Amino acid sequence: MNENQFSALLAVIIPQITELIVKNDSISETEAISKFYKSKLYKELSDEETKLWHYGPMMLYTMYLDEITKGFYEYPEES
């Protein structure tokens, strides 16, 4: 995947994750974006080599919740 394709993919995935944060945490979109961008998950998602982008927004949101509540998340097992 080239850099433009990866950037376009993130531009689709990230708003879906932040929408879930807004909906489930009852916070503003600006606050949700800020919180997500400060997360370890976002940092790893932004690195194409981690391949986190291939998980759906709901799985990524669940991983984000684990990071926030437990202080860590695990990569889901491949089926």
Coordinates of N, CA and C in Angstrom, one line a residue, residues 4-79:
N4 N -0.2 7.4 -0.1 CA -1.5 8.1 -0.4 C -2.7 7.2 -0.1
Q5 N -2.6 5.9 -0.4 CA -3.6 4.9 -0.1 C -3.8 4.8 1.4
F6 N -2.7 4.7 2.1 CA -2.8 4.5 3.6 C -3.4 5.8 4.2
S7 N -3.0 7.0 3.8 CA -3.6 8.2 4.3 C -5.1 8.2 4.1
A8 N -5.5 7.8 2.9 CA -6.9 7.8 2.6 C -7.7 6.8 3.4
L9 N -7.1 5.7 3.7 CA -7.7 4.7 4.5 C -7.9 5.2 6.0
L10 N -6.8 5.8 6.5 CA -6.9 6.4 7.8 C -8.0 7.5 7.9
A11 N -8.1 8.2 6.8 CA -9.1 9.3 6.8 C -10.5 8.8 6.8
V12 N -10.7 7.5 6.5 CA -12.0 6.8 6.6 C -12.2 6.2 8.0
I13 N -11.1 5.5 8.5 CA -11.2 4.7 9.7 C -11.3 5.6 11.0
I14 N -10.5 6.6 11.0 CA -10.4 7.4 12.3 C -11.7 8.1 12.6
P15 N -12.4 8.8 11.6 CA -13.6 9.4 12.0 C -14.7 8.4 12.5
Q16 N -14.6 7.1 12.0 CA -15.5 6.1 12.5 C -15.2 5.8 14.0
I17 N -14.0 5.7 14.3 CA -13.6 5.4 15.7 C -13.9 6.6 16.6
T18 N -13.6 7.8 16.2 CA -13.9 8.9 17.1 C -15.5 9.1 17.2
E19 N -16.2 8.7 16.2 CA -17.7 8.8 16.3 C -18.2 7.8 17.4
L20 N -17.6 6.6 17.5 CA -17.9 5.7 18.5 C -17.5 6.3 19.9
I21 N -16.4 6.9 20.0 CA -16.0 7.5 21.3 C -17.0 8.6 21.7
V22 N -17.4 9.5 20.7 CA -18.4 10.5 21.0 C -19.7 9.9 21.5
K23 N -20.2 8.9 20.8 CA -21.4 8.3 21.1 C -21.4 7.6 22.5
N24 N -20.4 6.8 22.7 CA -20.3 6.0 23.9 C -19.8 6.7 25.2
D25 N -19.0 7.7 25.0 CA -18.5 8.5 26.1 C -19.2 9.8 26.4
S26 N -20.2 10.1 25.5 CA -20.9 11.4 25.6 C -20.0 12.6 25.8
I27 N -19.0 12.7 24.9 CA -18.1 13.8 24.8 C -18.2 14.5 23.5
S28 N -17.7 15.7 23.3 CA -17.7 16.4 22.1 C -16.8 15.7 21.1
E29 N -17.0 16.0 19.8 CA -16.2 15.4 18.7 C -14.7 15.9 18.9
T30 N -14.6 17.1 19.2 CA -13.2 17.7 19.4 C -12.5 17.0 20.5
E31 N -13.2 16.7 21.6 CA -12.5 16.0 22.7 C -12.2 14.6 22.4
A32 N -13.1 14.0 21.7 CA -12.9 12.6 21.2 C -11.7 12.5 20.3
I33 N -11.6 13.4 19.4 CA -10.4 13.4 18.5 C -9.1 13.6 19.3
S34 N -9.2 14.5 20.2 CA -8.0 14.8 21.0 C -7.5 13.6 21.8
K35 N -8.5 13.0 22.4 CA -8.2 11.8 23.2 C -7.6 10.7 22.4
F36 N -8.3 10.4 21.2 CA -7.8 9.3 20.4 C -6.4 9.6 19.8
Y37 N -6.2 10.9 19.4 CA -4.9 11.2 18.9 C -3.7 11.1 19.9
K38 N -4.1 11.2 21.2 CA -3.1 11.0 22.2 C -2.8 9.6 22.6
S39 N -3.6 8.7 22.1 CA -3.5 7.3 22.5 C -2.4 6.5 21.8
K40 N -1.9 5.5 22.5 CA -0.9 4.6 21.9 C -1.5 3.9 20.6
L41 N -2.8 3.6 20.7 CA -3.4 2.9 19.6 C -3.3 3.8 18.3
Y42 N -3.6 5.1 18.5 CA -3.5 5.9 17.3 C -2.1 5.9 16.7
K43 N -1.1 6.0 17.6 CA 0.3 6.0 17.2 C 0.6 4.8 16.4
E44 N 0.2 3.6 16.9 CA 0.4 2.4 16.2 C -0.4 2.2 14.9
L45 N -1.7 2.7 15.0 CA -2.5 2.7 13.8 C -1.9 3.5 12.6
S46 N -1.3 4.6 13.0 CA -0.6 5.5 12.0 C 0.6 4.9 11.4
D47 N 1.1 3.8 11.9 CA 2.2 3.2 11.3 C 1.7 2.0 10.5
E48 N 1.8 2.2 9.2 CA 1.3 1.2 8.2 C 1.8 -0.2 8.5
E49 N 3.0 -0.3 9.0 CA 3.6 -1.6 9.2 C 3.0 -2.5 10.3
T50 N 2.2 -1.8 11.2 CA 1.6 -2.6 12.3 C 0.4 -3.4 11.7
K51 N -0.1 -3.0 10.6 CA -1.3 -3.6 9.9 C -2.6 -3.5 10.8
L52 N -2.6 -2.6 11.8 CA -3.8 -2.4 12.6 C -4.9 -1.9 11.7
W53 N -4.6 -1.2 10.7 CA -5.7 -0.7 9.8 C -6.6 -1.7 9.2
H54 N -6.2 -3.0 9.2 CA -7.1 -4.0 8.6 C -8.2 -4.4 9.6
Y55 N -8.1 -4.0 10.9 CA -9.2 -4.3 11.8 C -10.3 -3.3 11.6
G56 N -11.5 -3.6 11.8 CA -12.6 -2.7 11.6 C -12.7 -1.7 12.7
P57 N -13.4 -0.6 12.5 CA -13.5 0.5 13.5 C -14.0 0.0 14.9
M58 N -14.9 -1.0 14.9 CA -15.4 -1.5 16.2 C -14.3 -2.2 17.0
M59 N -13.5 -3.0 16.3 CA -12.4 -3.7 17.0 C -11.4 -2.7 17.4
L60 N -11.1 -1.7 16.6 CA -10.1 -0.7 17.0 C -10.7 0.1 18.2
Y61 N -11.9 0.4 18.2 CA -12.6 1.1 19.3 C -12.4 0.3 20.6
T62 N -12.7 -1.0 20.5 CA -12.5 -1.9 21.6 C -11.1 -1.9 22.2
M63 N -10.2 -1.9 21.2 CA -8.8 -1.9 21.6 C -8.5 -0.5 22.3
Y64 N -9.0 0.5 21.8 CA -8.9 1.9 22.5 C -9.4 1.8 23.9
L65 N -10.6 1.3 24.0 CA -11.2 1.2 25.4 C -10.3 0.4 26.3
D66 N -9.8 -0.7 25.8 CA -8.9 -1.5 26.7 C -7.7 -0.7 27.1
E67 N -7.1 0.1 26.2 CA -6.0 1.0 26.5 C -6.4 2.0 27.6
I68 N -7.6 2.6 27.5 CA -8.0 3.6 28.4 C -8.3 3.0 29.8
T69 N -9.0 1.8 29.8 CA -9.5 1.2 31.0 C -8.4 0.3 31.7
K70 N -7.7 -0.4 30.9 CA -6.7 -1.4 31.5 C -5.3 -0.9 31.4
G71 N -5.0 0.1 30.5 CA -3.7 0.6 30.3 C -2.9 -0.2 29.2
F72 N -3.6 -1.1 28.6 CA -3.0 -1.9 27.5 C -4.1 -2.5 26.6
Y73 N -3.7 -3.0 25.5 CA -4.6 -3.7 24.6 C -3.8 -4.9 24.0
E74 N -4.5 -5.9 23.6 CA -3.9 -7.0 22.9 C -4.3 -7.0 21.4
Y75 N -3.4 -7.4 20.6 CA -3.8 -7.6 19.2 C -4.7 -8.8 19.1
P76 N -5.9 -8.6 18.4 CA -6.8 -9.7 18.2 C -6.1 -10.9 17.5
E77 N -6.5 -12.1 17.8 CA -6.0 -13.2 17.1 C -6.6 -13.3 15.7
E78 N -5.8 -13.7 14.8 CA -6.3 -13.9 13.4 C -7.1 -15.2 13.3
S79 N -8.2 -15.2 12.6 CA -8.9 -16.4 12.4 C -8.6 -17.1 11.1

